Coordinates of C-alpha atoms and ligand atoms in Angstrom, one line a residue:
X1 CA -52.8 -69.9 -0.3
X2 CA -51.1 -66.4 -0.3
X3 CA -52.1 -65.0 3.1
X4 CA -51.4 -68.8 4.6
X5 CA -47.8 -68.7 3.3
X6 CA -47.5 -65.3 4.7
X7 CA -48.9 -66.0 8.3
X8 CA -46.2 -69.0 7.8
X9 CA -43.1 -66.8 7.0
X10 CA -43.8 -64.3 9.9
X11 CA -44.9 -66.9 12.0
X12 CA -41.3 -68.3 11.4
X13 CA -39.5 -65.1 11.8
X14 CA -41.3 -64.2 14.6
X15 CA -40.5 -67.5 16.1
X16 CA -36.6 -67.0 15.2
X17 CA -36.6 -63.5 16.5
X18 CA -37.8 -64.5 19.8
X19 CA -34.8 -67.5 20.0
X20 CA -32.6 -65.3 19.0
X21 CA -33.3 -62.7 21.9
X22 CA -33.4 -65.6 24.2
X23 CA -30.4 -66.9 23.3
X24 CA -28.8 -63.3 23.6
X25 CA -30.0 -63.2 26.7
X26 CA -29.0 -66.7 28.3
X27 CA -25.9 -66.3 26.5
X28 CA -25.5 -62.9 28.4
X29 CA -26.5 -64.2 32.1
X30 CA -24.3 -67.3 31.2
X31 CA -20.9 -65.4 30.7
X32 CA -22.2 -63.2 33.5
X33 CA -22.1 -66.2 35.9
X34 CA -18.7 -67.7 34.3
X35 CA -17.4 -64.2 34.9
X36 CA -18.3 -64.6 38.5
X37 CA -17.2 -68.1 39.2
X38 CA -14.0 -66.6 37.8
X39 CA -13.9 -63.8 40.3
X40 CA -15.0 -65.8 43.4
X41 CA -11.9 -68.4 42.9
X42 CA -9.7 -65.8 41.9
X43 CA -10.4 -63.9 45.1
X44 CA -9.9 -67.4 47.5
X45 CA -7.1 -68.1 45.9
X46 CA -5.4 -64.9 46.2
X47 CA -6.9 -65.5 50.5
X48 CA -5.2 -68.7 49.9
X49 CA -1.9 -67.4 48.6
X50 CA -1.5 -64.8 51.4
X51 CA -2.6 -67.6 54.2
X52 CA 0.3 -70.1 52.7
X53 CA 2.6 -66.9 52.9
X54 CA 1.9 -66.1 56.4
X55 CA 1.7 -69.3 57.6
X56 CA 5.3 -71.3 55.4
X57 CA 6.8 -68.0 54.3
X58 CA 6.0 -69.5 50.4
X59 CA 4.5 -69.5 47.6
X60 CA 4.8 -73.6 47.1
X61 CA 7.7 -73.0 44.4
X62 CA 10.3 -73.1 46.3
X63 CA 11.8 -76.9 45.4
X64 CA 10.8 -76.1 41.5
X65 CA 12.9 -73.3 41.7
X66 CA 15.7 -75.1 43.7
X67 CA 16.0 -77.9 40.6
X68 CA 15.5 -75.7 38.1
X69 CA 19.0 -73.3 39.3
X70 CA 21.0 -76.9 40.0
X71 CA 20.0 -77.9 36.8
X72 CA 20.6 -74.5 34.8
X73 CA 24.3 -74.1 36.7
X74 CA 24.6 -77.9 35.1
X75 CA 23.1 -77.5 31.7
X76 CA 24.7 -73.7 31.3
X77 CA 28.3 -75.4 30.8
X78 CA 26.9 -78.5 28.5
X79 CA 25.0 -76.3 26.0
X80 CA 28.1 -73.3 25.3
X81 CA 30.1 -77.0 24.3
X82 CA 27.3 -78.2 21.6
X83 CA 28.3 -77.5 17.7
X84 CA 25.6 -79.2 16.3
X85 CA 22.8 -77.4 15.5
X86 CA 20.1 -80.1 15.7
X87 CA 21.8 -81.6 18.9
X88 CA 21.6 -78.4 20.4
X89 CA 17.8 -77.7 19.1
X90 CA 17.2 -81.3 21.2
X91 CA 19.0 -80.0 24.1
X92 CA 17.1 -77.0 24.3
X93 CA 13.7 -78.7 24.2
X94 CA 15.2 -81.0 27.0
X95 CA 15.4 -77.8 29.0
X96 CA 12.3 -76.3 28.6
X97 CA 10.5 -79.7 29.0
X98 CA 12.4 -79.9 32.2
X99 CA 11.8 -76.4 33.7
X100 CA 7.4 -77.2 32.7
X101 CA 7.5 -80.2 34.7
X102 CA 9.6 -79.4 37.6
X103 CA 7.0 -76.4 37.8
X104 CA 4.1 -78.0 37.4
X105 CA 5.2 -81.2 39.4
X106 CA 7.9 -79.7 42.5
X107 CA 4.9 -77.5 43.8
X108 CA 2.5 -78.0 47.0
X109 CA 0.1 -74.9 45.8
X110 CA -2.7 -76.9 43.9
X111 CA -2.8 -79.4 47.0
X112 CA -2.5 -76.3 49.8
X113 CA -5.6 -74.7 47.3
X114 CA -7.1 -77.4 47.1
X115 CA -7.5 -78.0 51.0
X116 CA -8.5 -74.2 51.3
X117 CA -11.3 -74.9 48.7
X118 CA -12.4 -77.9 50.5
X119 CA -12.3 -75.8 53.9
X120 CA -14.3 -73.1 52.6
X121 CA -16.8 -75.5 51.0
X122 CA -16.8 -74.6 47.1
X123 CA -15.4 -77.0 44.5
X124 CA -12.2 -78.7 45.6
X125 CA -11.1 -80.5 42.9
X126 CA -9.0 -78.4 39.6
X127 CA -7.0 -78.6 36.9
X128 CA -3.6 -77.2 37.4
X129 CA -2.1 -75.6 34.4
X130 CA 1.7 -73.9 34.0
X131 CA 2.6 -71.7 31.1
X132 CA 6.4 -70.6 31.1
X133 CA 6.3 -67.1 29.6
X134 CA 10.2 -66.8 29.6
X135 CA 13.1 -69.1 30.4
X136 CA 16.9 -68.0 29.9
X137 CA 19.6 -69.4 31.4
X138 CA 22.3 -67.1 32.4
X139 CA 26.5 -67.5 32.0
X140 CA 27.6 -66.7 35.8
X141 CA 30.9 -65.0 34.6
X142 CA 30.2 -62.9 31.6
X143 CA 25.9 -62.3 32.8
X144 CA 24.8 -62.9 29.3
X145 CA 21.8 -65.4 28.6
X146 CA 23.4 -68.0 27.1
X147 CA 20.0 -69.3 26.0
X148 CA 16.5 -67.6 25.4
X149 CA 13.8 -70.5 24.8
X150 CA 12.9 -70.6 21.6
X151 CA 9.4 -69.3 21.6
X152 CA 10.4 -66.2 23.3
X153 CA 13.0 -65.4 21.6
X154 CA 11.1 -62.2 19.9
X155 CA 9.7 -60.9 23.3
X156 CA 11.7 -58.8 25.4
X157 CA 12.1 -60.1 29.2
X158 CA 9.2 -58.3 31.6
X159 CA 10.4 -56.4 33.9
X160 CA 10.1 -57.3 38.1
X161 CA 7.0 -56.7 39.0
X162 CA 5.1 -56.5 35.5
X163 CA 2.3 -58.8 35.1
X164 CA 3.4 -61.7 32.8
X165 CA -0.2 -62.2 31.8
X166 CA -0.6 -59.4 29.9
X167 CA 2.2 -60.8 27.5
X168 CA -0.1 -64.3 27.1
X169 CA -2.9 -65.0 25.5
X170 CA -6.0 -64.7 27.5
X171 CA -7.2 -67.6 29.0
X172 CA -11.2 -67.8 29.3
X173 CA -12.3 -71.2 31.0
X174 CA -9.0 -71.0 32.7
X175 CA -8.3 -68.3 36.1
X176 CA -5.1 -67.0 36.6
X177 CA -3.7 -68.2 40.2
X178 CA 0.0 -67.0 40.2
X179 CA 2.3 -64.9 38.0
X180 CA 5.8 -65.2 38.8
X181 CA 9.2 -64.2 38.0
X182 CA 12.5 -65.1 39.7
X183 CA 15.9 -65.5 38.7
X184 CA 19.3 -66.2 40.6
X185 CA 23.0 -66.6 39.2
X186 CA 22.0 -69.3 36.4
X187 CA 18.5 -68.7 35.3
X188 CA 15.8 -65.8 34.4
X189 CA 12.5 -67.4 34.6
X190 CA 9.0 -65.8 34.2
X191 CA 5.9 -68.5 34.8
X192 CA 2.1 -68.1 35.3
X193 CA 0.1 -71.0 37.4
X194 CA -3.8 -71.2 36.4
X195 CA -6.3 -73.4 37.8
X196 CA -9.1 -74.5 35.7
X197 CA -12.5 -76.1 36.8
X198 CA -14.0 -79.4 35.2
X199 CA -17.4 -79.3 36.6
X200 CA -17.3 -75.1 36.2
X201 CA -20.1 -75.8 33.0
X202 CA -22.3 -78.3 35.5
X203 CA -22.0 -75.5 38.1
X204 CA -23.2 -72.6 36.0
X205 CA -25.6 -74.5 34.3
X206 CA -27.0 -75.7 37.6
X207 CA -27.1 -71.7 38.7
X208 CA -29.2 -70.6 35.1
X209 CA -31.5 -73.6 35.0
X210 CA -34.8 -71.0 36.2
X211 CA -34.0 -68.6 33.6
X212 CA -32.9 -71.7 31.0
X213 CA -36.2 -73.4 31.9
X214 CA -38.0 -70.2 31.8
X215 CA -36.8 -69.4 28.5
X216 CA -37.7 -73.1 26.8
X217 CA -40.7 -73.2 28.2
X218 CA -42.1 -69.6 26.8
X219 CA -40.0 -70.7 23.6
X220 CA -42.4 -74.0 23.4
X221 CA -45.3 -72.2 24.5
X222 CA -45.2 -69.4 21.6
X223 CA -44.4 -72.2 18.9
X224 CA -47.4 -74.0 20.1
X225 CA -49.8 -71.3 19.9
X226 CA -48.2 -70.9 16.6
X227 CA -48.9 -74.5 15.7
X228 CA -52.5 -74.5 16.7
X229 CA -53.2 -71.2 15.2
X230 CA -52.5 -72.2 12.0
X231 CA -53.5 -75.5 12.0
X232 CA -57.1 -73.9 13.0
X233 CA -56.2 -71.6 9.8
X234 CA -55.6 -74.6 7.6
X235 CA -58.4 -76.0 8.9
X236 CA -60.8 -73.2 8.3
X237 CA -59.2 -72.9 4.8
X238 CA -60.3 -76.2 4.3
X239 CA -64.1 -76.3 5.3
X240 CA -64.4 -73.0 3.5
X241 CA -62.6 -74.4 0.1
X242 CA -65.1 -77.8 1.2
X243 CA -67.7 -75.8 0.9
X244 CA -67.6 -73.7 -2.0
X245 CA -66.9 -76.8 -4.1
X246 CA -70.1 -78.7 -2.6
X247 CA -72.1 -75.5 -3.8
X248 CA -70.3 -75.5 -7.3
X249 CA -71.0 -79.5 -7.3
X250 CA -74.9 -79.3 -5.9
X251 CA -75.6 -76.4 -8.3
X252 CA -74.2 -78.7 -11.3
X253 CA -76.2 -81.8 -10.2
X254 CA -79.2 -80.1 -9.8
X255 CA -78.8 -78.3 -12.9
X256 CA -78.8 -81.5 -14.9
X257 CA -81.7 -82.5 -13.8
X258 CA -83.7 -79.4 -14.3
X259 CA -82.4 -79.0 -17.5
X260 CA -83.5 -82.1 -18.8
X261 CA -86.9 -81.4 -17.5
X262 CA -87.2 -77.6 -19.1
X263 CA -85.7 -79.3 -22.1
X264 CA -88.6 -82.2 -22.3
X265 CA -91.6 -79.9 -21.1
X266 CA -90.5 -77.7 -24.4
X267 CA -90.3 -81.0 -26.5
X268 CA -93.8 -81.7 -25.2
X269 CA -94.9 -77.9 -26.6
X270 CA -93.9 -79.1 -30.2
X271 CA -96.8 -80.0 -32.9
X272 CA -95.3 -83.2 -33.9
X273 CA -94.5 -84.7 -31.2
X274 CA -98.3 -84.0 -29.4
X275 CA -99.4 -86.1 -32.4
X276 CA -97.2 -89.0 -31.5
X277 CA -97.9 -91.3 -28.3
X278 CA -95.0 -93.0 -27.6
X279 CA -93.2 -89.6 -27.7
X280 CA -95.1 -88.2 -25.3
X281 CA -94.9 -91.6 -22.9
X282 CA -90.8 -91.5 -23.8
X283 CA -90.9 -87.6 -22.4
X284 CA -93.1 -88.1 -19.7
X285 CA -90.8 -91.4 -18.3
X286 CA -87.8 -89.2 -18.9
X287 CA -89.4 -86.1 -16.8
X288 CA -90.6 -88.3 -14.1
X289 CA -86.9 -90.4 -13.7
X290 CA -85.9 -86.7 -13.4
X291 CA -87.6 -85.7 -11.0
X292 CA -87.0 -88.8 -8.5
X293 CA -83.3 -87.7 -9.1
X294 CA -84.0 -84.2 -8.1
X295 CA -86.2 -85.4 -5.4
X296 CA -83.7 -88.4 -4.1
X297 CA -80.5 -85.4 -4.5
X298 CA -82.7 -82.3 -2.5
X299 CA -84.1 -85.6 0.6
X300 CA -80.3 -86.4 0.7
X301 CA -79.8 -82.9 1.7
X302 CA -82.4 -82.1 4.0
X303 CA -81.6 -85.3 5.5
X304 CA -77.8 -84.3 6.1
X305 CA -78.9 -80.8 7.8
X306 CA -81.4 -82.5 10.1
X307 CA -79.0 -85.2 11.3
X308 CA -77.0 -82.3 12.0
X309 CA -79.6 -80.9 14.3
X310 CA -81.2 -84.2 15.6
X311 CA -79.6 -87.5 16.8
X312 CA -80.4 -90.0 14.2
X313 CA -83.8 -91.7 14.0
X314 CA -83.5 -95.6 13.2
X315 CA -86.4 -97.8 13.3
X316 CA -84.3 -100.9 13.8
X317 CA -85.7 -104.6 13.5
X318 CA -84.2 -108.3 14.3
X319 CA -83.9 -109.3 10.4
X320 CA -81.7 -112.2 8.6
X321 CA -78.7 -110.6 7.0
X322 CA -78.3 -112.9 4.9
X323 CA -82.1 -112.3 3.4
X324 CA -81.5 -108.5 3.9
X325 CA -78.3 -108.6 1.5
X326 CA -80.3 -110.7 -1.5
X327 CA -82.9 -108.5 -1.4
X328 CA -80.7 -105.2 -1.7
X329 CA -78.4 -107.2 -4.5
X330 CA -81.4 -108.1 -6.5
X331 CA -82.7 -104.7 -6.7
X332 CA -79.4 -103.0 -7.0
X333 CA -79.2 -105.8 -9.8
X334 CA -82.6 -105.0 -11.8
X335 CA -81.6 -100.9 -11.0
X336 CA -78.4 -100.9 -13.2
X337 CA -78.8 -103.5 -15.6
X338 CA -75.9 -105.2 -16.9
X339 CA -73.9 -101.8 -15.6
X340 CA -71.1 -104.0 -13.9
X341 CA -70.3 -107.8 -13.1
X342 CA -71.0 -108.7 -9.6
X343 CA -70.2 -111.5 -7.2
X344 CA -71.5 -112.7 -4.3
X345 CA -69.9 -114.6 -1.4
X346 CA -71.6 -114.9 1.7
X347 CA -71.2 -117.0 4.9
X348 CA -73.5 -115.5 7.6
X349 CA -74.5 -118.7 9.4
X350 CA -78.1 -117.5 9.6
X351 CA -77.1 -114.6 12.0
X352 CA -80.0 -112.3 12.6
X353 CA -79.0 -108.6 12.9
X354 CA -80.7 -105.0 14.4
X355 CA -81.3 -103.2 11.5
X356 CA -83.1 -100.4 10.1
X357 CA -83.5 -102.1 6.7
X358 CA -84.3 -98.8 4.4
X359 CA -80.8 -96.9 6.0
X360 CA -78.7 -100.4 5.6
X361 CA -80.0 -100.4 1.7
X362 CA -78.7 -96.7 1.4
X363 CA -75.3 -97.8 3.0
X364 CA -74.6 -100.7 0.5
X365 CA -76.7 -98.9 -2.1
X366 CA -74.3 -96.1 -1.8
X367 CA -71.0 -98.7 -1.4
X368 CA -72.4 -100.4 -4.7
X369 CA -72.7 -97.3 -6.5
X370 CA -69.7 -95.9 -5.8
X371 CA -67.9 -99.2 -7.1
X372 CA -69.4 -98.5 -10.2
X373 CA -69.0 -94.5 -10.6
X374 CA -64.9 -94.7 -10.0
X375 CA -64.0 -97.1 -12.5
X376 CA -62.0 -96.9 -15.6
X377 CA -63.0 -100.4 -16.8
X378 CA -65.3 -102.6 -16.8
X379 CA -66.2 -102.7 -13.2
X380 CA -65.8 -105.9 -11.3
X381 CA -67.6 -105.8 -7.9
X382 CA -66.7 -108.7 -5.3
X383 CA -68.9 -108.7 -2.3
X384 CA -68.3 -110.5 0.7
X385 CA -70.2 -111.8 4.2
X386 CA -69.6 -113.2 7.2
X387 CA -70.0 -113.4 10.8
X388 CA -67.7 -113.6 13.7
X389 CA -67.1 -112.4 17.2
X390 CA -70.6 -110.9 17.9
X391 CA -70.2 -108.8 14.1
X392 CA -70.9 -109.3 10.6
X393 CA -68.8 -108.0 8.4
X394 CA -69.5 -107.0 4.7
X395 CA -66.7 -106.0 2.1
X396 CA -67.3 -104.6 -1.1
X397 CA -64.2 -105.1 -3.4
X398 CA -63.7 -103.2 -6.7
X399 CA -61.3 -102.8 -9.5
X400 CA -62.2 -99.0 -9.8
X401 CA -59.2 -96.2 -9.9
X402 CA -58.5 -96.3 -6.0
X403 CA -57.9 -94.0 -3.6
X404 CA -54.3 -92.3 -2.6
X405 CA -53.3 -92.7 0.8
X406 CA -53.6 -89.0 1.9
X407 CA -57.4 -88.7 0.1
X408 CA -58.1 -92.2 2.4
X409 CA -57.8 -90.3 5.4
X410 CA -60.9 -87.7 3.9
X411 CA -63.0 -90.0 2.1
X412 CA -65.5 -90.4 4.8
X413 CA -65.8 -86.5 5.6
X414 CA -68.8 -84.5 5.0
X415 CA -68.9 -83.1 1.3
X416 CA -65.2 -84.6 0.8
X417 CA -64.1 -85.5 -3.0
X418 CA -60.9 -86.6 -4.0
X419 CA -59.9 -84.0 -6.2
X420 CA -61.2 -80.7 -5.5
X421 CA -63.1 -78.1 -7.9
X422 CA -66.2 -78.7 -9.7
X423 CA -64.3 -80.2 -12.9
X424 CA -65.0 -83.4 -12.1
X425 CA -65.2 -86.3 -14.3
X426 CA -67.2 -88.5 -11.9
X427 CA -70.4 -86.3 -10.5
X428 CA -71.1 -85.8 -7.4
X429 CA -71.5 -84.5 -3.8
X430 CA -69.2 -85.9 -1.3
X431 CA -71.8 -86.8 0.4
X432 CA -72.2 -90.7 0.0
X433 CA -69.3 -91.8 2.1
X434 CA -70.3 -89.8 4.9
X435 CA -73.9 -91.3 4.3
X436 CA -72.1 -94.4 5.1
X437 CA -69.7 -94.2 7.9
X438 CA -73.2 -91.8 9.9
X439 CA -75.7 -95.2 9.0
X440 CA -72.8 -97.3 10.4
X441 CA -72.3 -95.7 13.1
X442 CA -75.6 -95.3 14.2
X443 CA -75.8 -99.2 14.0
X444 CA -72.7 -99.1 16.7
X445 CA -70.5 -100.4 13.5
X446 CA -68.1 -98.4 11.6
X447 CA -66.7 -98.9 8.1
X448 CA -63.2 -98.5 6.9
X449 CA -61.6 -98.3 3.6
X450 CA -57.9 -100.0 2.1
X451 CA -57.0 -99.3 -1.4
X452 CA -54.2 -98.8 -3.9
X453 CA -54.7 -96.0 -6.7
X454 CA -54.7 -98.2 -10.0
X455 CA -55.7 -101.3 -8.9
X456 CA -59.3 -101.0 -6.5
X457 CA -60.3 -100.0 -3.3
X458 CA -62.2 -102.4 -0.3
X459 CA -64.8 -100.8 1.7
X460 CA -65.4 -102.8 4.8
X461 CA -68.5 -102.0 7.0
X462 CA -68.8 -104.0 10.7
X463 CA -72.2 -103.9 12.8
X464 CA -72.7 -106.0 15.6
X465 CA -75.6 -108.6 16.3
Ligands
LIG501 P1 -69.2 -88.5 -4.2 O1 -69.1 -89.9 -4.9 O2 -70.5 -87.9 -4.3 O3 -68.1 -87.7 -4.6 P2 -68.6 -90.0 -1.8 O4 -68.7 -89.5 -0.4 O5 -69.4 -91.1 -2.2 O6 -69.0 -88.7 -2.7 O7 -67.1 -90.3 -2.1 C1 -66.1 -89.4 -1.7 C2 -64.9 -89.5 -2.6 O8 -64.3 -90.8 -2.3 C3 -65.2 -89.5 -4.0 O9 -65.2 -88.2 -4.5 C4 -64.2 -90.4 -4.7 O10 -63.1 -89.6 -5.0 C5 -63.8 -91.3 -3.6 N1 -64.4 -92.7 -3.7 C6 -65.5 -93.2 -3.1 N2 -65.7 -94.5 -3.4 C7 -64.7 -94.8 -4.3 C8 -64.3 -96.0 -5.0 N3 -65.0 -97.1 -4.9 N4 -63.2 -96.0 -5.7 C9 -62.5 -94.9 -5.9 N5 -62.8 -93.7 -5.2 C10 -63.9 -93.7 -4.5

């Protein structure tokens, strides 16, 4: 249990090292690629920029910044005459939400990019994004800003020619087109321009899938080998813990046994009881019932280890089902006594089956038995027959302790008991079941088992005629 729970826990971290380096790494060739889908559009659209300066003398602003000095040399007058402070907080936001959309709407880059894009074949269609970094407007005859937008109010106005960027936060999906500064006789305005891609994730995504499809699939193969490693670990645990309780179990049945015998051959040794007759015949019975046991117990498992070896030898014959059943009833019957109450219902219109009569006994012998041995009361046996669609079909019902779901799925393994260890308070092997389901199947039927623990179990057993 130990060294299973530890090939589990480094399994696991093994596992979870080995996403966590893959991740590192796709994460790293991902912002590798990001970085240069960055670089490639920021290089075209600086080509872009000088092409529309060479060819329209412009930079596409030119009408923004045309409405924006209008409407400052307009404004500039209104604002010095507002006393109230939250009209003039209103009139300020008027002017910022003015200068944004005359930017972002008076300008013919995005569509002259856009074409260029489309030109040079790469992903045409963007995002267009304006951040105003500083707006003031400006009182023509004294040169003081009259007005500083609000949220600039703390920075101090870049200088010409200083990128405005580096005063913004930095913008990751987004690639800086355009930073700009211009002023005239009413204004002081300081803008950037960024163009940001959609489909950028479905691009770079599109350019990892080999190493993302690489990485999955030697992701899934080591958890697989995992998987089946220590499933064949479990497995092995299994058969081995299998084992040593059959040994612990076959040692205690045939210790009983052998026990009684030593125990009865002494008896036989004492003065008294040689003088007595029916002693002696008691002793002798007892030794020889013994000895069938011990004989029936070691056949059963010499039997097992050939079938193992050898395909299974059946000496079958056409017999009446129905005649075959009675028989094994009415012996089963005179074999236990009064050891359980049992009922039979059969219907197997006269059907006459391929059988190998002694192995068929065994099989219901060992069904009937069973029924008995796992039961807390007194046992109630219901046994059922009938025939239809070329099989007959026997069910033997008890109201013995049952079987849990997970123990259903073992029953019918070799040298599988429901509980493990040797302290068992029902003897025996685990072999019976199995006894069953190999006769079956050697018949070209099968048996199969339904049960709730508490209330009883139903074995059902189907061979074909
Ligand atoms: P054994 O009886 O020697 O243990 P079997 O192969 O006959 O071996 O049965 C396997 C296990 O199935 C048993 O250990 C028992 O737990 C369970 N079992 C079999 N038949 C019944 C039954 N009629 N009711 C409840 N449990 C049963």
């Amino acid at each position: 249990m130990k060294k299973r729970n530890t090939v589990l826990l480094l399994g696991i971290i093994s596992i979870i090292i080995l996403i966590t380096v893959q991740v590192i790494i796709i994460n790293g060739i991902w912002l590798q690629k990001d970085e240069m889908f960055n670089l490639r559009y920021r290089l075209l659209s600086q080509d872009a920029l000088s092409a529309m300066r060479r060819r329209w003398s412009s930079d596409g602003f030119d009408t923004a910044r045309m409405m924006i000095s209008l409407y400052s040399q307009k404004v500039v007058k209104e604002i010095s005459l507002i006393k109230d402070d939250s009209v003039l907080t209103e009139k300020k936001k008027d002017i910022i939400d003015f200068v944004s959309k005359a930017l972002r709407e008076e300008q013919y880059l995005s569509q002259f990019l856009s074409n260029y894009f489309g030109r040079q074949g790469v992903e045409k269609d963007f995002n267009h994004k304006i951040v105003v970094n500083w707006f003031e407007l400006i009182d023509n005859d004294s040169r003081f800003p009259v007005y500083i937008s609000e949220e600039f109010a703390n920075r101090r106005p870049p200088s010409i020619g200083e990128s405005s960027s580096g005063t913004t936060t930095k913008r990751v999906s987004e690639i800086l087109v355009k930073g700009d500064r211009s002023e005239d006789n009413y204004y002081r305005l300081d803008f950037d321009y960024y163009i940001d891609f959609s489909d950028k994730q479905k691009v770079i995504l599109k350019e990892t899938a080999a190493s993302l499809t690489m990485s999955i699939l030697s992701i899934l193969v080591v958890v697989t080998l995992f998987l089946i490693t220590y499933r064949n670990l479990v497995e092995e645990k299994r058969l081995s813990d299998l084992k040593t309780d059959f040994i612990n179990n076959m040692t205690h049945e045939l210790k009983t046994p052998l026990s009684t015998i030593t125990v009865a051959g002494k008896t036989l040794e004492m003065e008294q009881i040689r003088r007595n007759e029916t002693k002696i015949m008691e002793t002798a019975k007892l030794i020889g019932k013994q000895s069938i046991h011990l004989n029936q117990l070691i056949n059963m498992i010499l039997e097992i280890s050939m079938w193992e070896r050898t395909q299974f030898q059946l000496d079958k014959k056409k017999v009446p089902i129905e005649e075959v059943m009675d028989d094994i009833m009415e012996s089963f019957k005179t074999g236990c006594g009064n050891c359980a109450s049992l009922r039979e219902k059969y219907n197997f219109n006269g059907v006459e089956v391929d059988l190998d009569v002694v192995y068929f006994t065994t099989l219901i012998n060992n069904l009937l038995s069973n029924a008995i041995k796992y039961s807390d009361k007194e046992p109630v046996i219901n046994i059922e027959g009938s025939a239809e669609n070329s099989s007959v079909c026997i069910k033997v019902a008890d109201n013995g302790i049952g079987i849990s779901k997970t123990d259903q799925k073992h029953v019918f393994d070799k040298f599988y008991r429901a509980s493990s260890g040797n302290i068992h308070k029902f003897k025996g092997l685990g072999l019976g079941l199995y006894y069953v389901k190999k006769i079956a199947e050697a018949h070209g039927g099968n048996v199969s088992v339904s049960s709730k623990p508490g209330k009883g179990s139903i074995f059902t057993v189907t061979i074909p005629y």
